[in-house]
Tab-separated table of C-alpha atoms in Angstrom:
chain	number	residue	atom	x	y	z
A	921	MET	CA	87.771	122.601	124.948
A	922	ALA	CA	86.268	121.164	121.764
A	923	GLU	CA	84.179	118.015	121.896
A	924	THR	CA	86.075	114.802	121.167
A	925	GLY	CA	83.243	112.387	120.417
A	926	THR	CA	82.220	109.702	122.884
A	927	THR	CA	85.509	109.404	124.777
A	928	LEU	CA	85.563	110.223	128.482
A	929	ASP	CA	89.081	111.597	128.089
A	930	ASP	CA	89.185	115.102	126.623
A	931	TYR	CA	92.885	114.718	125.845
A	932	THR	CA	92.676	111.610	123.683
A	933	ASP	CA	93.637	113.376	120.448
A	934	ARG	CA	96.645	115.049	122.087
A	935	TYR	CA	98.538	112.042	123.432
A	936	ALA	CA	101.790	110.806	121.903
A	937	GLN	CA	101.628	107.621	119.860
A	938	ARG	CA	103.570	105.704	122.527
A	939	ILE	CA	100.621	106.029	124.906
A	940	ILE	CA	98.800	103.459	122.782
A	941	GLY	CA	101.102	100.773	124.159
A	942	MET	CA	100.523	101.696	127.799
A	943	THR	CA	98.072	99.461	129.639
A	944	ALA	CA	97.216	99.038	133.301
A	945	SER	CA	98.966	96.247	135.194
A	946	GLU	CA	96.647	93.411	136.146
A	947	ILE	CA	98.488	93.161	139.458
A	948	ARG	CA	98.051	96.845	140.336
A	949	ALA	CA	94.396	96.662	139.415
A	950	LEU	CA	93.936	93.939	142.032
A	951	PHE	CA	95.697	95.747	144.874
A	952	ALA	CA	92.729	97.881	145.930
A	953	VAL	CA	90.707	94.816	146.867
A	954	ALA	CA	93.519	92.348	147.548
A	955	ASN	CA	94.855	94.504	150.391
A	956	ARG	CA	91.606	94.406	152.330
A	957	PRO	CA	92.181	92.551	155.631
A	958	GLU	CA	89.385	90.049	154.980
A	959	VAL	CA	90.988	88.965	151.669
A	960	VAL	CA	93.796	86.414	151.635
A	961	SER	CA	96.098	87.835	148.978
A	962	LEU	CA	98.214	85.384	147.026
A	963	ALA	CA	98.465	88.035	144.326
A	964	GLY	CA	101.331	90.402	145.078
A	965	GLY	CA	105.063	89.861	144.985
A	966	MET	CA	105.904	91.639	148.215
A	967	PRO	CA	108.846	90.501	150.337
A	968	TYR	CA	108.188	89.897	154.035
A	969	ILE	CA	109.664	93.136	155.359
A	970	SER	CA	108.632	92.333	158.940
A	971	ALA	CA	111.464	89.781	158.956
A	972	LEU	CA	113.949	92.660	158.985
A	973	PRO	CA	115.280	93.921	162.344
A	974	LEU	CA	113.287	97.117	161.879
A	975	ASP	CA	114.399	98.732	165.147
A	976	ALA	CA	118.042	98.275	164.188
A	977	VAL	CA	117.399	99.505	160.639
A	978	GLY	CA	115.660	102.573	162.079
A	979	GLU	CA	118.643	103.312	164.307
A	980	VAL	CA	121.026	103.005	161.363
A	981	ILE	CA	118.918	105.406	159.304
A	982	GLY	CA	118.682	107.890	162.173
A	983	GLU	CA	122.423	107.813	162.656
A	984	LEU	CA	122.963	108.209	158.930
A	985	VAL	CA	120.893	111.381	158.831
A	986	ALA	CA	122.509	112.746	162.002
A	987	LYS	CA	126.066	112.192	160.801
A	988	GLN	CA	125.850	112.327	157.001
A	989	GLY	CA	122.591	114.124	156.336
A	990	ALA	CA	124.212	117.035	154.539
A	991	SER	CA	125.426	114.673	151.807
A	992	ALA	CA	122.788	111.914	152.011
A	993	LEU	CA	119.970	114.412	151.481
A	994	GLN	CA	121.734	116.244	148.654
A	995	TYR	CA	121.706	115.683	144.876
A	996	GLY	CA	124.003	112.924	143.698
A	997	LEU	CA	125.644	111.535	140.589
A	998	GLY	CA	123.600	110.254	137.661
A	999	GLN	CA	125.552	106.996	137.717
A	1000	GLY	CA	125.043	106.482	141.441
A	1001	MET	CA	127.263	106.638	144.528
A	1002	PRO	CA	130.781	105.287	143.929
A	1003	GLU	CA	130.820	103.502	147.298
A	1004	LEU	CA	127.550	101.685	146.559
A	1005	ARG	CA	128.741	100.710	143.078
A	1006	GLU	CA	131.802	99.118	144.651
A	1007	GLN	CA	129.599	97.227	147.103
A	1008	ILE	CA	127.389	96.060	144.243
A	1009	CYS	CA	130.446	94.678	142.481
A	1010	ALA	CA	131.385	92.788	145.652
A	1011	LEU	CA	127.870	91.317	145.735
A	1012	MET	CA	128.042	90.261	142.099
A	1013	ALA	CA	131.453	88.672	142.649
A	1014	ASP	CA	129.768	86.257	145.069
A	1015	VAL	CA	127.925	84.708	142.125
A	1016	GLY	CA	130.827	84.797	139.667
A	1017	ILE	CA	130.307	88.202	138.069
A	1018	ASP	CA	133.735	89.623	138.805
A	1019	ALA	CA	136.692	91.312	137.153
A	1020	SER	CA	137.478	88.161	135.164
A	1021	VAL	CA	134.302	88.781	133.154
A	1022	GLY	CA	134.723	92.536	133.043
A	1023	ALA	CA	132.640	93.580	136.051
A	1024	SER	CA	133.730	96.976	137.354
A	1025	PRO	CA	132.176	99.772	139.451
A	1026	ASP	CA	132.777	101.987	136.411
A	1027	ASP	CA	130.232	99.944	134.445
A	1028	VAL	CA	127.524	99.819	137.132
A	1029	VAL	CA	124.650	102.300	136.860
A	1030	VAL	CA	122.411	102.625	139.915
A	1031	THR	CA	118.701	102.780	139.097
A	1032	ILE	CA	115.377	103.373	140.818
A	1033	GLY	CA	114.681	99.691	141.312
A	1034	GLY	CA	114.739	97.096	138.584
A	1035	GLN	CA	111.855	98.791	136.810
A	1036	GLN	CA	113.844	101.886	135.853
A	1037	ALA	CA	116.640	99.614	134.679
A	1038	LEU	CA	114.213	98.054	132.205
A	1039	ASP	CA	112.992	101.475	131.132
A	1040	LEU	CA	116.540	102.677	130.448
A	1041	ILE	CA	117.277	99.583	128.357
A	1042	ALA	CA	114.109	100.199	126.355
A	1043	ARG	CA	114.982	103.864	125.820
A	1044	LEU	CA	118.415	102.980	124.504
A	1045	PHE	CA	117.581	100.044	122.257
A	1046	LEU	CA	113.944	99.895	121.205
A	1047	ASP	CA	112.379	101.653	118.241
A	1048	PRO	CA	108.685	101.275	117.391
A	1049	GLY	CA	108.114	97.918	115.723
A	1050	ASP	CA	111.242	96.246	117.109
A	1051	VAL	CA	110.827	92.738	118.505
A	1052	VAL	CA	111.748	91.645	122.024
A	1053	LEU	CA	111.922	87.920	122.683
A	1054	ALA	CA	110.835	86.950	126.189
A	1055	GLU	CA	109.876	83.833	128.066
A	1056	GLY	CA	106.213	82.935	128.006
A	1057	PRO	CA	104.983	83.819	130.573
A	1058	THR	CA	107.146	86.748	131.682
A	1059	TYR	CA	107.301	89.614	134.184
A	1060	VAL	CA	104.316	91.922	133.784
A	1061	GLY	CA	106.384	95.055	134.520
A	1062	ALA	CA	108.722	94.276	131.642
A	1063	LEU	CA	105.765	93.839	129.304
A	1064	GLY	CA	104.548	97.303	130.274
A	1065	VAL	CA	107.919	98.872	129.531
A	1066	PHE	CA	108.364	97.151	126.169
A	1067	GLN	CA	104.825	97.839	125.049
A	1068	ALA	CA	105.134	101.508	126.029
A	1069	ALA	CA	108.216	101.619	123.791
A	1070	GLN	CA	105.966	100.323	120.982
A	1071	ALA	CA	107.955	97.128	120.657
A	1072	GLN	CA	106.421	93.745	119.854
A	1073	VAL	CA	106.960	91.076	122.495
A	1074	VAL	CA	107.218	87.549	121.122
A	1075	HIS	CA	107.104	84.790	123.716
A	1076	VAL	CA	109.447	81.802	123.713
A	1077	PRO	CA	108.106	78.651	125.391
A	1078	MET	CA	109.458	77.260	128.667
A	1079	ASP	CA	109.324	73.940	130.454
A	1080	HIS	CA	110.565	72.914	133.900
A	1081	ASP	CA	114.168	73.514	132.866
A	1082	GLY	CA	113.380	77.061	131.770
A	1083	LEU	CA	113.534	78.615	128.314
A	1084	ILE	CA	113.670	75.970	125.564
A	1085	PRO	CA	116.746	76.634	123.379
A	1086	ALA	CA	115.274	74.993	120.275
A	1087	ALA	CA	112.179	77.180	120.595
A	1088	LEU	CA	114.408	80.252	120.877
A	1089	GLU	CA	116.100	79.371	117.591
A	1090	VAL	CA	112.734	78.875	115.927
A	1091	ALA	CA	111.483	82.241	117.238
A	1092	ILE	CA	114.546	84.068	115.926
A	1093	GLU	CA	114.267	82.454	112.517
A	1094	GLU	CA	110.528	83.107	112.274
A	1095	GLN	CA	110.834	86.799	113.154
A	1096	ARG	CA	113.607	87.307	110.646
A	1097	ARG	CA	111.634	85.454	107.988
A	1098	LEU	CA	108.847	87.962	108.612
A	1099	GLY	CA	111.309	90.811	108.163
A	1100	ARG	CA	111.142	91.976	111.767
A	1101	ARG	CA	114.132	93.315	113.674
A	1102	VAL	CA	114.799	91.357	116.874
A	1103	LYS	CA	116.731	93.534	119.330
A	1104	PHE	CA	117.271	91.357	122.387
A	1105	LEU	CA	116.226	88.442	124.536
A	1106	TYR	CA	114.756	89.439	127.889
A	1107	THR	CA	115.051	86.623	130.411
A	1108	ILE	CA	114.666	85.926	134.129
A	1109	PRO	CA	116.694	82.712	134.209
A	1110	THR	CA	116.696	82.119	137.975
A	1111	TYR	CA	113.465	81.532	139.950
A	1112	GLN	CA	111.514	83.108	137.141
A	1113	ASN	CA	108.600	85.478	137.686
A	1114	PRO	CA	105.887	84.268	137.318
A	1115	ALA	CA	106.621	80.598	136.615
A	1116	GLY	CA	109.168	79.980	139.395
A	1117	VAL	CA	111.323	77.765	137.134
A	1118	THR	CA	115.099	78.018	136.725
A	1119	LEU	CA	117.060	77.763	133.486
A	1120	SER	CA	119.233	74.657	133.709
A	1121	GLU	CA	123.024	74.758	133.643
A	1122	GLU	CA	123.238	73.147	130.218
A	1123	ARG	CA	120.622	75.449	128.714
A	1124	ARG	CA	122.347	78.591	129.967
A	1125	GLU	CA	125.287	77.915	127.684
A	1126	GLN	CA	123.001	76.957	124.799
A	1127	VAL	CA	120.925	80.138	125.106
A	1128	LEU	CA	124.051	82.290	125.185
A	1129	ASP	CA	125.479	80.519	122.137
A	1130	ILE	CA	122.238	80.978	120.194
A	1131	CYS	CA	122.051	84.687	120.998
A	1132	GLU	CA	125.711	85.203	120.153
A	1133	ARG	CA	125.323	83.527	116.759
A	1134	ALA	CA	122.200	85.572	116.055
A	1135	GLY	CA	123.796	88.832	117.174
A	1136	LEU	CA	121.175	89.346	119.908
A	1137	LEU	CA	121.755	91.200	123.133
A	1138	VAL	CA	120.733	89.403	126.327
A	1139	ILE	CA	118.970	91.303	129.107
A	1140	GLU	CA	119.329	89.173	132.235
A	1141	ASP	CA	116.953	90.205	135.021
A	1142	ASP	CA	117.975	88.680	138.359
A	1143	PRO	CA	115.871	89.980	141.264
A	1144	TYR	CA	115.532	86.600	143.005
A	1145	GLY	CA	118.871	84.829	142.541
A	1146	ARG	CA	119.825	85.072	146.232
A	1147	LEU	CA	116.477	83.747	147.406
A	1148	GLY	CA	117.066	80.054	146.757
A	1149	PHE	CA	116.246	77.319	149.230
A	1150	GLU	CA	117.295	74.149	147.457
A	1151	GLY	CA	121.032	74.613	147.108
A	1152	GLU	CA	122.985	77.087	145.024
A	1153	ALA	CA	121.451	78.542	141.904
A	1154	PRO	CA	123.352	78.186	138.616
A	1155	ARG	CA	125.774	80.995	137.884
A	1156	PRO	CA	124.145	83.988	136.143
A	1157	LEU	CA	124.472	84.360	132.393
A	1158	ARG	CA	126.620	87.462	132.899
A	1159	ALA	CA	129.133	85.377	134.860
A	1160	ARG	CA	129.678	83.333	131.688
A	1161	ARG	CA	129.897	86.040	128.993
A	1162	ARG	CA	131.157	89.592	129.235
A	1163	ASP	CA	129.985	90.847	125.843
A	1164	GLY	CA	126.399	91.489	124.883
A	1165	VAL	CA	124.887	90.572	128.275
A	1166	PHE	CA	123.278	93.224	130.483
A	1167	TYR	CA	122.781	92.226	134.107
A	1168	LEU	CA	119.918	93.816	136.045
A	1169	SER	CA	119.218	93.353	139.726
A	1170	THR	CA	117.710	95.110	142.726
A	1171	PHE	CA	117.726	95.388	146.508
A	1172	SER	CA	113.919	95.321	146.531
A	1173	LYS	CA	113.645	91.581	147.204
A	1174	THR	CA	116.642	91.197	149.520
A	1175	PHE	CA	116.344	94.378	151.603
A	1176	ALA	CA	113.564	96.937	151.106
A	1177	PRO	CA	111.448	97.613	148.010
A	1178	GLY	CA	110.370	100.988	149.385
A	1179	LEU	CA	113.886	102.346	148.896
A	1180	ARG	CA	113.721	101.618	145.151
A	1181	VAL	CA	117.409	100.873	144.541
A	1182	GLY	CA	118.565	98.607	141.735
A	1183	TRP	CA	121.332	98.534	139.158
A	1184	ILE	CA	122.509	97.660	135.672
A	1185	LEU	CA	125.888	96.156	134.842
A	1186	ALA	CA	126.354	97.156	131.225
A	1187	PRO	CA	129.049	96.695	128.600
A	1188	HIS	CA	131.472	99.598	128.976
A	1189	ALA	CA	130.521	101.232	125.684
A	1190	VAL	CA	126.899	101.553	126.813
A	1191	ARG	CA	127.543	102.900	130.323
A	1192	ASP	CA	127.739	106.585	129.340
A	1193	LYS	CA	124.523	106.393	127.344
A	1194	LEU	CA	122.727	104.845	130.311
A	1195	VAL	CA	123.935	107.688	132.525
A	1196	ILE	CA	122.816	110.293	129.977
A	1197	ALA	CA	119.404	108.636	129.780
A	1198	THR	CA	119.200	108.571	133.588
A	1199	GLU	CA	120.034	112.257	133.863
A	1200	ALA	CA	117.430	113.123	131.231
A	1201	ASN	CA	114.848	110.986	133.013
A	1202	ILE	CA	115.376	111.572	136.764
A	1203	LEU	CA	118.584	113.662	137.014
A	1204	CYS	CA	119.993	111.237	139.592
A	1205	PRO	CA	118.877	108.338	141.783
A	1206	SER	CA	118.125	109.169	145.412
A	1207	ASN	CA	121.294	109.797	147.377
A	1208	PHE	CA	119.389	109.080	150.575
A	1209	ALA	CA	118.066	105.695	149.443
A	1210	GLN	CA	121.509	104.714	148.171
A	1211	SER	CA	123.104	105.804	151.447
A	1212	VAL	CA	120.662	103.675	153.424
A	1213	VAL	CA	121.439	100.613	151.296
A	1214	SER	CA	125.174	101.244	151.477
A	1215	THR	CA	125.046	101.651	155.255
A	1216	TYR	CA	122.945	98.496	155.607
A	1217	LEU	CA	125.505	96.504	153.601
A	1218	SER	CA	128.474	97.878	155.554
A	1219	THR	CA	127.109	97.806	159.113
A	1220	MET	CA	124.444	95.095	159.392
A	1221	PRO	CA	124.513	91.258	159.088
A	1222	TRP	CA	122.807	91.201	155.693
A	1223	ARG	CA	124.047	87.717	154.815
A	1224	GLN	CA	122.333	86.319	157.888
A	1225	GLN	CA	119.243	88.280	156.925
A	1226	LEU	CA	119.264	86.536	153.540
A	1227	LYS	CA	119.299	83.172	155.324
A	1228	THR	CA	116.336	84.317	157.399
A	1229	TYR	CA	114.411	85.181	154.254
A	1230	GLN	CA	115.346	81.866	152.665
A	1231	GLN	CA	114.096	79.927	155.686
A	1232	ILE	CA	110.831	81.874	155.885
A	1233	TYR	CA	110.145	81.585	152.171
A	1234	ALA	CA	111.013	77.878	152.070
A	1235	GLU	CA	108.467	77.213	154.824
A	1236	ARG	CA	105.819	79.261	153.036
A	1237	ARG	CA	106.580	77.654	149.675
A	1238	ASP	CA	106.173	74.230	151.278
A	1239	THR	CA	102.911	75.307	152.903
A	1240	LEU	CA	101.548	76.460	149.553
A	1241	LEU	CA	102.589	73.321	147.709
A	1242	THR	CA	101.153	71.074	150.412
A	1243	ALA	CA	97.885	73.017	150.460
A	1244	LEU	CA	97.597	72.806	146.675
A	1245	SER	CA	98.161	69.057	146.802
A	1246	ASP	CA	95.675	68.562	149.647
A	1247	LEU	CA	92.906	70.884	148.524
A	1248	MET	CA	92.868	71.682	144.802
A	1249	PRO	CA	90.559	69.715	142.493
A	1250	GLU	CA	91.791	67.031	140.128
A	1251	GLY	CA	93.242	68.438	136.928
A	1252	THR	CA	95.056	71.332	138.635
A	1253	THR	CA	98.828	71.432	138.193
A	1254	TRP	CA	101.583	73.731	139.414
A	1255	THR	CA	105.319	74.343	139.373
A	1256	HIS	CA	107.750	73.529	142.183
A	1257	PRO	CA	110.068	76.541	142.550
A	1258	ALA	CA	113.499	76.086	144.141
A	1259	GLY	CA	113.567	79.744	145.133
A	1260	GLY	CA	111.991	83.118	144.541
A	1261	LEU	CA	108.455	84.125	145.447
A	1262	PHE	CA	105.998	82.459	143.066
A	1263	VAL	CA	104.181	79.304	142.011
A	1264	TRP	CA	102.562	79.097	138.559
A	1265	ALA	CA	99.375	77.060	138.521
A	1266	THR	CA	97.286	75.646	135.682
A	1267	LEU	CA	93.547	75.181	136.169
A	1268	PRO	CA	91.550	72.162	135.014
A	1269	ALA	CA	90.641	72.185	131.333
A	1270	GLY	CA	88.055	74.752	130.320
A	1271	LEU	CA	88.431	77.149	133.244
A	1272	ASN	CA	89.402	80.795	132.792
A	1273	SER	CA	91.428	82.385	135.593
A	1274	LYS	CA	90.598	85.938	134.530
A	1275	ALA	CA	86.856	85.280	134.427
A	1276	MET	CA	87.165	83.691	137.875
A	1277	VAL	CA	88.670	86.765	139.551
A	1278	PRO	CA	85.391	88.425	140.659
A	1279	ARG	CA	84.176	85.157	142.160
A	1280	ALA	CA	87.521	84.651	143.904
A	1281	ILE	CA	87.366	88.132	145.409
A	1282	ALA	CA	83.820	87.412	146.562
A	1283	ALA	CA	85.259	84.322	148.268
A	1284	ARG	CA	87.925	86.594	149.828
A	1285	VAL	CA	90.985	85.258	148.039
A	1286	ALA	CA	93.140	87.018	145.415
A	1287	TYR	CA	95.563	85.792	142.776
A	1288	VAL	CA	96.923	87.174	139.496
A	1289	PRO	CA	95.381	85.685	136.336
A	1290	GLY	CA	97.851	84.371	133.806
A	1291	THR	CA	96.755	86.793	131.102
A	1292	GLY	CA	98.790	89.554	132.752
A	1293	PHE	CA	102.020	87.753	131.913
A	1294	TYR	CA	101.523	87.390	128.173
A	1295	ALA	CA	101.742	90.241	125.663
A	1296	ASP	CA	98.986	88.733	123.533
A	1297	GLY	CA	96.495	88.230	126.358
A	1298	THR	CA	96.709	84.446	126.374
A	1299	GLY	CA	97.297	82.506	129.581
A	1300	GLN	CA	93.638	82.297	130.606
A	1301	GLN	CA	94.044	78.835	132.117
A	1302	HIS	CA	96.901	79.907	134.366
A	1303	LEU	CA	97.405	81.950	137.519
A	1304	ARG	CA	100.287	83.152	139.659
A	1305	LEU	CA	100.365	82.524	143.399
A	1306	ASN	CA	102.685	84.368	145.775
A	1307	PHE	CA	103.937	82.712	148.966
A	1308	SER	CA	106.407	85.261	150.375
A	1309	PHE	CA	104.047	87.649	152.139
A	1310	PRO	CA	101.130	85.781	153.794
A	1311	PRO	CA	101.905	83.710	156.920
A	1312	PRO	CA	101.538	79.920	156.528
A	1313	GLU	CA	98.087	79.694	158.108
A	1314	ARG	CA	96.779	82.380	155.752
A	1315	ILE	CA	98.336	80.651	152.758
A	1316	ARG	CA	96.499	77.429	153.537
A	1317	GLU	CA	93.246	79.281	154.130
A	1318	GLY	CA	93.712	81.136	150.850
A	1319	VAL	CA	94.164	77.872	148.965
A	1320	ARG	CA	91.074	76.440	150.695
A	1321	ARG	CA	89.039	79.405	149.452
A	1322	LEU	CA	90.565	79.198	145.981
A	1323	ALA	CA	89.823	75.473	145.779
A	1324	GLY	CA	86.199	76.211	146.592
A	1325	VAL	CA	86.013	78.722	143.751
A	1326	VAL	CA	87.555	76.257	141.288
A	1327	GLU	CA	85.191	73.488	142.402
A	1328	GLN	CA	82.235	75.816	141.909
A	1329	GLU	CA	83.487	76.736	138.430
A	1330	LEU	CA	83.823	73.057	137.542
A	1331	ALA	CA	80.304	72.372	138.790
A	1332	THR	CA	78.939	75.280	136.744
A	1333	ARG	CA	80.764	74.037	133.664
A	1334	ALA	CA	79.345	70.543	134.197
A	1335	VAL	CA	75.843	71.983	134.149
A	1336	PHE	CA	76.133	74.646	131.453
A	1337	GLY	CA	78.963	73.278	129.313
A	1338	ASP	CA	81.789	75.133	127.611
A	1339	THR	CA	81.662	78.887	128.186
A	1340	GLY	CA	84.026	79.762	125.353
A	1341	PRO	CA	87.385	78.939	123.779
A	1342	LEU	CA	90.615	79.165	125.725
A	1343	ASP	CA	94.127	79.583	124.472
A	1344	ALA	CA	96.234	76.471	124.001
A	1345	VAL	CA	97.268	74.939	127.303
A	1346	THR	CA	100.842	75.880	128.165
A	1347	GLU	CA	101.155	73.737	131.226
A	1348	LEU	CA	104.137	73.621	133.556
A	1349	PRO	CA	103.004	70.913	135.998
A	1350	ARG	CA	105.018	69.938	139.028
A	1351	PRO	CA	105.861	66.271	139.553
A	1352	GLY	CA	103.194	64.740	141.754
A	1353	ALA	CA	100.489	67.259	140.879
A	1354	HIS	CA	97.015	65.898	140.338
A	1355	ALA	CA	97.248	65.635	136.572
A	1356	PRO	CA	100.419	65.424	134.510
A	1357	GLY	CA	100.554	67.636	131.484
A	1358	PRO	CA	102.903	68.248	128.598
A	1359	ASP	CA	105.807	70.631	128.919
A	1360	LEU	CA	105.353	73.836	126.977
A	1361	ALA	CA	107.030	73.050	123.684
């Protein structure tokens, strides 16, 4: 093959243009070291699968294969199993997404987790140069999908009540003034990843009104809505409007991420195009994985299992918040999530969470730097902490190690001064944290 200059990749000049937008996830890059047993990992977003009755789940799967293997191990429909789509509609009805707002098994498309759902949306709606509005910070996996589609992600600020409606209006107006085409708002309104905040009841209606007036689609991503531990979450956006709102969810956080089963509830006119895109992409979602989920929902006490998860995660959330309050240096702030899996922390002024990662790993603690959750690489002063997977004693030990790293960074800064500019502070402090800070506005 001909020489291609100094690149280490001999195929550089052959790639499609869309490859330019594909970058490695900061979370995945950490996994190799974060999963070492000596490292306390507060980095991942893994549910605590050991809380499942694994023996009983194994028996159900064995029986499924023995009795229905000929169909469960066969090809399936591109839209997904009819029985599972009906069960998904029953699940959504629990939170107000029912026939009164147009929810129907006919309009549910089963996907390979929530990630494929995002990819299908991008395939259908995004052209190179289109703008996606998203909370700042937002889910790193969504950023990867949108950037691979060569779209521009523009962040809309949040505070402790979630996305700020006035800032959304400003963002829409600014993008249109610049002549850019805004296709949709991508939002995780309930127990947001990574910030942990929840869009307030009042703001949900305001956001929907703004998007309706602007002619914007709304992509509502709801992986965590059933994992609340401070009362009921507000009704999803899709429970309030039937037109222009796509609802995405997954069984990864409430059952088993390894099965990779999620879904999209789409407006009826879009359903067929989603199925066509699915068939072109993967032919069909796994019949076996769908059958396992369907059997789990129909034969096992999954509602009680949700309560078990809620109790475990509430204890671990409380452990993390207490440890942060007890151990972190002055000037550190953090959010107080009412559900989900994550706390968003802000370091004392002048510290850079990404630059700190090697020193944190050396101290045997892992987190995700905030830069991974912004399309423009800002977020250096922030970091995401996960509380769902480590046991309480490991969480506290992890915070102890992290606090030591931060204290060392502060001491170094006191001696050597400013090590370089940081992005503007976009602080989401929790009440009672060491130092109050302004809401992101």
